[in-house]
Amino acid sequence: MTFLDQPGQIINWFVCLLCTPRVLRLWSGRRPRTRRNLLLGIACVIYLGFLVSQVGHILPQHRGGRQKVSSRSLQDAGQTPFLGIPLDGTFSPPDLQGPQMGGNGTSVPPNVVYITLRSKRSKPTNIRGSVKPKLRKKHAFPLPYGQRFPVGVTGQEEALSQQQGRTRYSMGLMREVVVPETPRHQLKKHWDGEREAVGRGHRRHVGVSGGINVQPKARESNIRIYSERSPSWLSKDDILSMCLLADSRIDSVQEAPSQHGVLLVFERNPSATGAACSQGYCGLIKRPLDMSEVFAFHLDRILGLNKTLPSVSRKSEFIQGGLPCPIILWDSSLAPTNNRTHSSVRLNWGAYQQLLKQKCWQNGKVPKAEWGCTEIHHHEWSKMALFDFLLQVYNRLDRNCCGFKPRKEDSCVQEGLKQKCEDQDSVDLTHIIQRRHDPRHLVFIDNKGFFDRSEDNLDFKILQGIKEFPESAISVLKSQRLREKLLQSLFLDKVYWESQGGRRGIEKLIDVVERRAKILLTYINAHGAKVLPMNE
């Protein structure tokens, strides 16, 4: 910077050149000293004020220049991308002693802005319950009613198996650990015989070196039981029969002896003797259109009637092209039936109405001969009427479709029976079946229901003459738990559940039954019918 570049110095020299001759002349003149001193003081004050003004003008420039540089450095730092800078606090500041030189050869420290970030953990803390547990595939087993059996692996059992199966090392050598049998293995052995009887064997062999050797298992059962026990309305025999019908291998196919249909003969234990069907190893095949037989079986058990035979859905390659069909357990104890009416007792509508008036065998009274009673108890007709109304099964009590308007697809229209409703008393009842050893009670067969019948076209003729209804069934209908129980029960049958469209399809069927149940309860109240315990 040259002399001319400093305006403050030029002004100072100019003032001195102007003031020096005058000051000397005044100082040497003959004037009073007081006036001379006054002029000199005024000049000094003016010069001092000029210097102060110059200093105040120069300092803001230096201050503004520093702020401008600092803001520019911050702007440059903000525009510079942070590439390769880790966010864990391990970034080291630049070396200030490096070759960063200014234009005049002096070292200029860079304008660096340091950002402090909270360092991240290299590995997260292992918090119990933060990791989603691995889902275990559940397998269905036929279980005895009332016996507790945890189907899934419990925490105790898993901890025990881990403790038993853990490999131990001592002095560099692996020890062989023999795994003792757990209660689950013991229960498995208890069920080996019965599962072999129904064609299902799951074998688990205990090995050494802390491991369990699992042999290839049979295909998964179509009867799903995921809880600790089966539903209370299904007995142990019901569960075993369902597993037999759904999972057993088919040994042969033969014609049904007493009614139209085909029987499936299932494999048995080789040591078993006697006819397979007489021992309960046969199932009657129905058409895919008769899938309501499965729904009827579960509804019967939930209502506490226990009148139907176990029924499941099953697929087979050589049956109906692989479509799911209902398979009903064949009961060889059923009494012989008439070929025309498929009944063990022949009755027409007029005789049936007379039986209802006489209340045969009610309260242990022996009916008189002139009453024309059969061996069937009076309460059996009430149970049949209630069951048939909920499902709209008309082929037992209203074979000719006299109580409703049938469709073209109904059997009564195809066989021309609708035209014979003028003389209803002579219309025969069909599918009235008893057992040989128990003639007092009925067995409900051919339970094809209709869910597509509208509420204004229900067959109320089924309820004609019925004055009492079973208390157990009515209590279920009033409890508002019919839907819950039906969902739990029908879920056991995997093939049926999927064939009806899953839960959404099952819910639609239950909706129909619930609406009919409300209509039935209204009918009972309107006609003053009695609700009685029928546990004889």
Coordinates of C-alpha atoms in Angstrom, one line a residue, residues 1-516:
M1 CA 0.0 0.0 0.0
T2 CA 1.6 3.4 -1.1
F3 CA 1.5 6.8 0.5
L4 CA -1.3 8.0 -1.8
D5 CA -3.5 5.1 -0.9
Q6 CA -3.9 6.4 2.7
P7 CA -6.4 9.3 2.6
G8 CA -6.1 10.0 6.3
Q9 CA -2.4 10.9 6.1
I10 CA -2.9 13.2 3.1
I11 CA -5.5 15.2 5.0
N12 CA -3.2 15.4 8.1
W13 CA -0.3 16.8 6.1
F14 CA -2.5 19.3 4.3
V15 CA -3.8 20.7 7.6
C16 CA -0.3 20.9 9.0
L17 CA 0.9 22.9 5.9
L18 CA -2.0 25.4 6.2
C19 CA -1.9 25.8 9.9
T20 CA 1.9 26.0 10.5
P21 CA 2.6 29.6 9.2
R22 CA -0.5 31.0 10.8
V23 CA 0.3 29.4 14.1
L24 CA 3.9 30.8 14.0
R25 CA 2.7 34.3 13.0
L26 CA 0.1 34.3 15.8
W27 CA 2.6 33.0 18.3
S28 CA 5.2 35.6 17.4
G29 CA 2.7 38.6 17.2
R30 CA 1.9 40.9 19.9
R31 CA -1.3 39.7 21.0
P32 CA -2.5 38.7 24.4
R33 CA -1.3 35.3 25.5
T34 CA -4.8 34.2 26.6
R35 CA -6.1 34.8 23.1
R36 CA -3.2 32.9 21.6
N37 CA -3.8 30.0 23.9
L38 CA -7.5 30.0 23.1
L39 CA -6.8 29.7 19.4
L40 CA -4.3 27.0 19.8
G41 CA -6.7 25.0 21.9
I42 CA -9.5 25.3 19.4
A43 CA -7.2 24.1 16.6
C44 CA -6.2 21.1 18.7
V45 CA -9.8 20.2 19.5
I46 CA -10.7 20.4 15.8
Y47 CA -7.8 18.2 14.8
L48 CA -8.6 15.7 17.6
G49 CA -12.2 15.5 16.4
F50 CA -11.0 14.9 12.9
L51 CA -8.8 12.0 14.0
V52 CA -11.7 10.5 16.0
S53 CA -14.0 10.6 12.9
Q54 CA -11.3 9.0 10.7
V55 CA -10.8 6.2 13.2
G56 CA -14.6 5.5 13.4
H57 CA -14.8 5.4 9.6
I58 CA -12.0 2.8 9.3
L59 CA -13.0 0.4 12.0
P60 CA -16.5 -0.6 10.6
Q61 CA -14.8 -1.4 7.3
H62 CA -12.5 -3.9 8.9
R63 CA -15.4 -5.3 10.9
G64 CA -17.7 -5.7 7.8
G65 CA -14.9 -7.3 5.9
R66 CA -14.5 -10.0 8.5
Q67 CA -18.2 -10.7 8.6
K68 CA -18.4 -11.0 4.9
V69 CA -15.5 -13.5 4.8
S70 CA -17.0 -15.5 7.6
S71 CA -20.5 -15.6 5.9
R72 CA -18.9 -16.5 2.6
S73 CA -16.9 -19.4 4.2
L74 CA -20.1 -20.7 5.8
Q75 CA -21.9 -20.5 2.5
D76 CA -19.2 -22.4 0.8
A77 CA -19.2 -25.0 3.6
G78 CA -22.9 -25.4 3.3
Q79 CA -22.8 -25.9 -0.5
T80 CA -20.0 -28.5 -0.2
P81 CA -21.5 -32.0 -0.1
F82 CA -20.5 -34.2 2.9
L83 CA -19.3 -37.1 0.9
G84 CA -17.6 -40.0 2.7
I85 CA -18.2 -38.5 6.2
P86 CA -19.4 -41.1 8.6
L87 CA -22.2 -40.2 11.0
D88 CA -20.7 -42.0 14.0
G89 CA -18.4 -39.2 15.2
T90 CA -15.2 -40.7 13.8
F91 CA -14.5 -37.9 11.4
S92 CA -11.1 -36.3 12.2
P93 CA -10.5 -32.5 11.7
P94 CA -8.2 -31.4 8.8
D95 CA -4.5 -30.9 9.4
L96 CA -3.9 -27.2 10.0
Q97 CA -0.2 -27.6 9.5
G98 CA -0.6 -28.9 5.9
P99 CA 0.3 -26.9 2.7
Q100 CA -2.6 -24.5 2.8
M101 CA -0.9 -21.2 1.8
G102 CA -2.4 -17.9 1.0
G103 CA -1.5 -15.7 -1.9
N104 CA 1.3 -13.9 0.0
G105 CA 2.9 -17.2 1.1
T106 CA 1.5 -17.1 4.6
S107 CA -0.4 -19.9 6.2
V108 CA -4.1 -19.2 6.2
P109 CA -6.3 -21.4 8.5
P110 CA -9.3 -22.8 6.7
N111 CA -12.9 -21.9 7.7
V112 CA -14.1 -25.3 8.9
V113 CA -17.5 -25.9 10.7
Y114 CA -17.5 -29.0 12.9
I115 CA -20.8 -30.8 13.4
T116 CA -21.1 -33.1 16.4
L117 CA -23.4 -36.2 15.9
R118 CA -24.4 -38.8 18.4
S119 CA -22.6 -41.9 17.6
K120 CA -24.6 -45.0 16.6
R121 CA -24.2 -48.4 18.1
S122 CA -22.4 -50.9 15.9
K123 CA -24.9 -53.6 17.1
P124 CA -28.3 -53.0 18.7
T125 CA -28.9 -54.1 22.2
N126 CA -30.5 -57.5 22.4
I127 CA -33.9 -56.7 24.0
R128 CA -36.0 -59.7 24.9
G129 CA -39.1 -59.8 22.8
S130 CA -37.9 -57.4 20.2
V131 CA -37.3 -60.1 17.7
K132 CA -40.4 -61.7 16.1
P133 CA -40.5 -65.4 17.1
K134 CA -40.3 -68.0 14.4
L135 CA -43.7 -69.4 13.6
R136 CA -44.0 -73.1 14.1
K137 CA -46.2 -75.2 11.8
K138 CA -49.1 -76.7 13.7
H139 CA -50.2 -80.2 13.1
A140 CA -53.6 -81.6 13.9
F141 CA -53.9 -84.8 15.9
P142 CA -57.0 -86.8 16.9
L143 CA -57.3 -86.1 20.6
P144 CA -59.4 -87.7 23.3
Y145 CA -62.2 -85.6 24.6
G146 CA -61.4 -84.0 27.9
Q147 CA -57.7 -84.8 27.8
R148 CA -55.3 -81.9 27.7
F149 CA -52.7 -81.9 25.0
P150 CA -50.7 -78.9 24.0
V151 CA -50.4 -79.2 20.2
G152 CA -47.9 -76.3 19.9
V153 CA -44.5 -76.4 21.6
T154 CA -44.8 -74.7 24.9
G155 CA -42.1 -72.7 26.5
Q156 CA -41.3 -75.3 29.1
E157 CA -41.0 -78.0 26.5
E158 CA -38.8 -75.9 24.3
A159 CA -36.5 -75.0 27.1
L160 CA -36.3 -78.7 28.1
S161 CA -35.5 -79.8 24.6
Q162 CA -32.8 -77.1 24.3
Q163 CA -31.3 -78.1 27.6
Q164 CA -31.3 -81.8 26.6
G165 CA -30.2 -81.2 23.1
R166 CA -27.4 -78.8 23.8
T167 CA -24.0 -80.2 22.9
R168 CA -21.5 -80.3 25.7
Y169 CA -17.8 -80.1 25.2
S170 CA -15.2 -81.2 27.7
M171 CA -11.5 -81.3 27.0
G172 CA -12.1 -80.8 23.3
L173 CA -14.3 -83.9 23.0
M174 CA -18.0 -83.9 22.3
R175 CA -20.1 -85.9 24.6
E176 CA -23.1 -87.8 23.5
V177 CA -26.3 -86.8 25.3
V178 CA -29.2 -89.2 25.3
V179 CA -32.5 -87.3 25.3
P180 CA -35.1 -88.8 27.7
E181 CA -38.7 -89.0 26.6
T182 CA -40.8 -86.0 27.3
P183 CA -44.5 -86.2 28.2
R184 CA -45.4 -85.4 24.6
H185 CA -43.5 -88.4 23.4
Q186 CA -45.2 -90.6 26.0
L187 CA -48.6 -89.4 24.9
K188 CA -47.5 -90.0 21.3
K189 CA -46.9 -93.6 22.1
H190 CA -50.2 -93.9 23.7
W191 CA -51.9 -92.8 20.5
D192 CA -49.8 -94.9 18.1
G193 CA -52.3 -97.7 18.2
E194 CA -55.3 -95.6 17.5
R195 CA -53.6 -93.6 14.8
E196 CA -52.6 -96.8 13.0
A197 CA -56.2 -97.9 13.2
V198 CA -57.3 -94.8 11.4
G199 CA -54.4 -94.9 9.0
R200 CA -52.3 -92.1 10.5
G201 CA -48.9 -92.7 12.0
H202 CA -46.5 -90.0 13.1
R203 CA -43.2 -91.6 14.3
R204 CA -40.5 -89.6 16.1
H205 CA -37.3 -91.4 17.0
V206 CA -35.1 -90.2 19.7
G207 CA -31.4 -90.1 18.8
V208 CA -28.1 -89.3 20.4
S209 CA -25.7 -86.4 20.2
G210 CA -28.4 -84.1 21.6
G211 CA -30.8 -84.2 18.6
I212 CA -34.2 -85.6 17.7
N213 CA -34.4 -87.5 14.4
V214 CA -37.7 -86.7 12.8
Q215 CA -38.8 -89.3 10.2
P216 CA -40.8 -88.2 7.1
K217 CA -44.4 -87.8 8.3
A218 CA -47.6 -88.7 6.7
R219 CA -49.6 -85.9 5.0
E220 CA -51.3 -83.4 7.3
S221 CA -54.7 -84.3 8.6
N222 CA -57.8 -82.6 7.2
I223 CA -59.2 -82.4 10.7
R224 CA -57.7 -79.4 12.4
I225 CA -57.5 -79.3 16.2
Y226 CA -55.2 -76.5 17.3
S227 CA -56.4 -76.0 20.9
E228 CA -55.7 -78.1 23.9
R229 CA -58.9 -80.0 23.6
S230 CA -61.7 -80.6 21.1
P231 CA -65.0 -78.7 21.3
S232 CA -67.1 -79.9 24.2
W233 CA -70.1 -80.8 22.0
L234 CA -67.9 -83.4 20.0
S235 CA -67.2 -86.6 21.8
K236 CA -64.0 -88.7 21.5
D237 CA -65.8 -91.1 19.2
D238 CA -66.8 -88.2 17.0
I239 CA -63.2 -87.0 16.6
L240 CA -61.9 -90.4 15.8
S241 CA -64.7 -91.0 13.3
M242 CA -63.9 -87.7 11.6
C243 CA -60.2 -88.6 11.3
L244 CA -61.1 -92.0 10.0
L245 CA -63.3 -90.6 7.2
A246 CA -61.0 -87.7 6.3
D247 CA -57.5 -89.2 6.4
S248 CA -57.7 -93.0 6.2
R249 CA -56.5 -94.7 3.0
I250 CA -59.2 -96.3 0.9
D251 CA -58.9 -100.1 0.6
S252 CA -61.8 -100.8 -1.7
V253 CA -65.2 -99.5 -3.0
Q254 CA -68.4 -101.5 -2.8
E255 CA -72.1 -100.9 -3.2
A256 CA -74.2 -100.0 -0.1
P257 CA -76.3 -103.0 1.0
S258 CA -79.6 -101.3 2.0
Q259 CA -79.8 -98.0 0.2
H260 CA -78.6 -96.5 -3.0
G261 CA -75.0 -95.3 -2.8
V262 CA -71.4 -96.3 -2.7
L263 CA -69.4 -97.3 0.3
L264 CA -65.7 -96.6 0.8
V265 CA -63.9 -99.4 2.8
F266 CA -60.9 -98.0 4.7
E267 CA -57.7 -99.8 5.6
R268 CA -57.5 -101.4 9.0
N269 CA -55.0 -102.9 11.3
P270 CA -53.9 -106.2 9.7
S271 CA -54.7 -108.0 12.9
A272 CA -58.3 -107.0 12.9
T273 CA -60.9 -109.7 12.0
G274 CA -64.5 -109.5 10.8
A275 CA -66.2 -107.4 8.2
A276 CA -64.8 -103.8 7.9
C277 CA -68.2 -102.2 7.7
S278 CA -69.5 -103.9 10.8
Q279 CA -66.6 -102.5 12.7
G280 CA -67.1 -99.0 11.6
Y281 CA -64.5 -98.7 8.8
C282 CA -66.8 -97.8 6.0
G283 CA -68.2 -94.4 4.7
L284 CA -71.1 -93.6 2.5
I285 CA -70.3 -91.2 -0.4
K286 CA -72.7 -88.5 -1.3
R287 CA -72.8 -86.1 -4.2
P288 CA -71.0 -82.7 -4.1
L289 CA -74.4 -81.1 -4.0
D290 CA -75.1 -82.7 -0.7
M291 CA -72.4 -80.8 1.2
S292 CA -75.0 -79.5 3.7
E293 CA -74.7 -83.0 5.3
V294 CA -71.5 -81.8 7.0
F295 CA -73.1 -78.6 8.3
A296 CA -76.1 -80.7 9.6
F297 CA -73.7 -82.9 11.6
H298 CA -72.1 -80.0 13.4
L299 CA -75.4 -78.2 14.0
D300 CA -76.8 -81.4 15.5
R301 CA -74.0 -81.8 17.9
I302 CA -74.1 -78.1 19.0
L303 CA -77.8 -78.2 19.6
G304 CA -77.3 -81.3 21.8
L305 CA -79.5 -83.6 19.7
N306 CA -76.9 -86.2 18.8
K307 CA -79.1 -87.8 16.1
T308 CA -76.9 -87.6 13.0
L309 CA -73.9 -89.7 11.9
P310 CA -70.4 -88.2 11.7
S311 CA -69.8 -86.6 8.4
V312 CA -66.8 -84.9 6.8
S313 CA -65.8 -83.5 3.4
R314 CA -63.1 -85.3 1.4
K315 CA -61.5 -85.1 -2.0
S316 CA -60.5 -88.0 -4.1
E317 CA -59.2 -88.3 -7.6
F318 CA -61.4 -91.2 -8.6
I319 CA -64.6 -89.7 -7.0
Q320 CA -66.5 -87.0 -8.7
G321 CA -63.5 -85.8 -10.6
G322 CA -61.6 -84.7 -7.4
L323 CA -64.5 -82.4 -6.2
P324 CA -65.1 -82.4 -2.4
C325 CA -67.9 -84.8 -1.4
P326 CA -69.5 -85.6 1.9
I327 CA -68.5 -88.9 3.5
I328 CA -70.9 -90.2 6.1
L329 CA -69.9 -92.9 8.6
W330 CA -71.7 -96.2 7.8
D331 CA -73.6 -97.5 10.8
S332 CA -74.3 -101.2 10.5
S333 CA -76.6 -101.1 13.6
L334 CA -79.4 -99.3 11.8
A335 CA -82.6 -101.2 11.4
P336 CA -83.5 -102.5 7.9
T337 CA -85.5 -100.0 5.9
N338 CA -88.3 -100.2 3.4
N339 CA -87.0 -99.8 -0.1
R340 CA -89.8 -97.4 -1.1
T341 CA -89.8 -95.1 1.9
H342 CA -86.3 -95.8 3.2
S343 CA -87.7 -96.0 6.7
S344 CA -87.6 -98.7 9.4
V345 CA -91.1 -97.6 10.5
R346 CA -93.9 -97.0 8.0
L347 CA -96.0 -94.0 8.8
N348 CA -98.2 -91.6 6.8
W349 CA -99.0 -88.0 7.6
G350 CA -102.3 -88.8 9.2
A351 CA -100.9 -91.5 11.5
Y352 CA -98.0 -89.2 12.4
Q353 CA -100.4 -86.5 13.6
Q354 CA -102.3 -89.0 15.8
L355 CA -99.0 -90.1 17.4
L356 CA -98.3 -86.5 18.3
K357 CA -101.6 -86.1 20.1
Q358 CA -101.2 -89.3 22.1
K359 CA -97.7 -88.4 23.3
C360 CA -96.4 -92.0 23.1
W361 CA -94.0 -93.1 25.9
Q362 CA -93.9 -89.6 27.5
N363 CA -93.1 -89.6 31.2
G364 CA -92.6 -93.4 31.1
K365 CA -96.3 -94.2 30.4
V366 CA -96.9 -97.3 28.3
P367 CA -99.3 -96.4 25.5
K368 CA -102.5 -98.3 24.9
A369 CA -102.9 -100.6 21.9
E370 CA -105.7 -98.6 20.4
W371 CA -103.5 -95.5 20.2
G372 CA -101.5 -96.9 17.4
C373 CA -98.2 -95.8 18.9
T374 CA -94.8 -97.0 17.6
E375 CA -91.7 -97.7 19.6
I376 CA -90.4 -94.2 19.0
H377 CA -90.5 -91.8 21.9
H378 CA -92.7 -88.7 21.6
H379 CA -89.8 -86.3 22.2
E380 CA -88.0 -87.6 19.1
W381 CA -90.5 -86.0 16.8
S382 CA -89.9 -82.6 18.5
K383 CA -86.2 -82.9 17.9
M384 CA -86.7 -83.9 14.3
A385 CA -89.1 -81.0 13.6
L386 CA -86.7 -78.4 15.1
F387 CA -83.7 -79.7 13.2
D388 CA -85.5 -80.0 9.9
F389 CA -87.0 -76.5 10.2
L390 CA -83.6 -74.8 10.7
L391 CA -82.1 -76.6 7.7
Q392 CA -85.4 -76.8 5.7
V393 CA -85.1 -80.5 5.3
Y394 CA -88.4 -81.5 3.7
N395 CA -87.9 -85.0 2.5
R396 CA -88.8 -86.6 5.9
L397 CA -92.0 -84.9 6.9
D398 CA -93.1 -83.1 3.7
R399 CA -91.8 -85.2 0.9
N400 CA -94.4 -83.8 -1.6
C401 CA -93.5 -80.2 -0.9
C402 CA -97.0 -79.3 0.3
G403 CA -95.9 -76.7 2.8
F404 CA -93.9 -74.4 0.5
K405 CA -93.4 -73.4 -3.1
P406 CA -90.7 -75.7 -4.5
R407 CA -88.3 -74.9 -7.4
K408 CA -87.8 -76.9 -10.5
E409 CA -84.6 -78.4 -9.1
D410 CA -86.4 -80.0 -6.1
S411 CA -87.0 -83.7 -6.2
C412 CA -90.7 -83.3 -5.5
V413 CA -91.1 -81.4 -8.7
Q414 CA -89.0 -83.7 -10.8
E415 CA -90.9 -86.7 -9.5
G416 CA -94.3 -85.1 -9.9
L417 CA -95.1 -85.4 -6.2
K418 CA -96.3 -81.8 -5.8
Q419 CA -99.5 -82.7 -7.5
K420 CA -100.4 -85.2 -4.8
C421 CA -101.0 -82.7 -2.0
E422 CA -104.8 -82.9 -2.1
D423 CA -104.8 -86.0 0.1
Q424 CA -102.0 -85.1 2.5
D425 CA -102.9 -87.6 5.2
S426 CA -102.0 -90.5 2.9
V427 CA -98.5 -89.1 2.1
D428 CA -95.8 -91.4 3.5
L429 CA -93.0 -90.2 5.7
T430 CA -89.5 -91.1 4.5
H431 CA -86.1 -91.6 6.2
I432 CA -87.6 -92.5 9.6
I433 CA -84.7 -94.7 10.9
Q434 CA -84.1 -96.5 14.2
R435 CA -81.3 -98.7 15.5
R436 CA -81.9 -102.3 16.2
H437 CA -80.8 -102.2 19.8
D438 CA -82.4 -98.8 20.5
P439 CA -85.9 -98.5 18.9
R440 CA -86.9 -95.6 21.1
H441 CA -84.7 -93.1 19.4
L442 CA -84.4 -91.9 15.8
V443 CA -81.2 -91.5 13.7
F444 CA -81.3 -88.6 11.2
I445 CA -80.0 -89.6 7.8
D446 CA -80.2 -87.9 4.4
N447 CA -79.9 -84.4 6.0
K448 CA -79.7 -82.3 2.8
G449 CA -80.6 -78.8 3.8
F450 CA -81.4 -75.7 1.7
F451 CA -79.8 -72.4 2.6
D452 CA -81.1 -70.5 -0.5
R453 CA -84.8 -70.6 0.5
S454 CA -86.2 -67.2 1.4
E455 CA -87.8 -66.4 4.7
D456 CA -91.3 -65.9 3.2
N457 CA -91.2 -69.4 1.7
L458 CA -90.2 -71.5 4.7
D459 CA -91.9 -74.9 5.2
F460 CA -94.0 -74.4 8.4
K461 CA -95.7 -77.7 7.8
I462 CA -92.7 -79.4 9.4
L463 CA -93.8 -77.8 12.8
Q464 CA -97.4 -78.8 12.5
G465 CA -98.6 -80.8 15.6
I466 CA -95.4 -80.1 17.6
K467 CA -96.3 -78.7 21.1
E468 CA -93.0 -79.2 22.9
F469 CA -89.4 -78.4 22.0
P470 CA -86.1 -79.6 23.6
E471 CA -84.7 -77.2 26.2
S472 CA -81.0 -77.9 25.3
A473 CA -81.5 -76.8 21.7
I474 CA -83.7 -73.7 22.5
S475 CA -81.1 -72.5 25.1
V476 CA -78.4 -72.6 22.4
L477 CA -80.6 -70.6 20.1
K478 CA -81.3 -68.0 22.7
S479 CA -77.7 -67.8 24.0
Q480 CA -76.4 -65.8 21.0
R481 CA -73.5 -68.2 20.8
L482 CA -74.7 -70.3 17.9
R483 CA -72.4 -68.4 15.4
E484 CA -69.3 -68.8 17.6
K485 CA -69.8 -72.5 18.1
L486 CA -70.6 -73.2 14.5
L487 CA -67.4 -71.4 13.4
Q488 CA -65.3 -73.3 15.9
S489 CA -66.8 -76.6 14.9
L490 CA -66.8 -76.2 11.1
F491 CA -63.2 -75.0 11.2
L492 CA -62.2 -78.5 12.1
D493 CA -63.1 -79.8 8.7
K494 CA -60.5 -78.2 6.5
V495 CA -61.9 -79.4 3.1
Y496 CA -65.4 -78.3 3.9
W497 CA -64.2 -74.9 5.2
E498 CA -62.3 -74.2 2.0
S499 CA -65.0 -75.6 -0.3
Q500 CA -67.5 -73.0 1.1
G501 CA -65.2 -70.1 0.6
G502 CA -63.5 -69.9 4.0
R503 CA -65.0 -67.9 6.8
R504 CA -66.8 -65.5 4.6
G505 CA -68.8 -68.3 3.0
I506 CA -69.4 -70.0 6.3
E507 CA -70.7 -66.8 7.8
K508 CA -73.3 -66.5 5.1
L509 CA -74.6 -70.0 5.9
I510 CA -74.7 -69.1 9.6
D511 CA -76.6 -65.9 8.8
V512 CA -79.4 -68.0 7.2
V513 CA -79.6 -70.4 10.2
E514 CA -79.7 -67.5 12.7
R515 CA -82.6 -65.8 11.0
R516 CA -84.5 -69.0 10.9

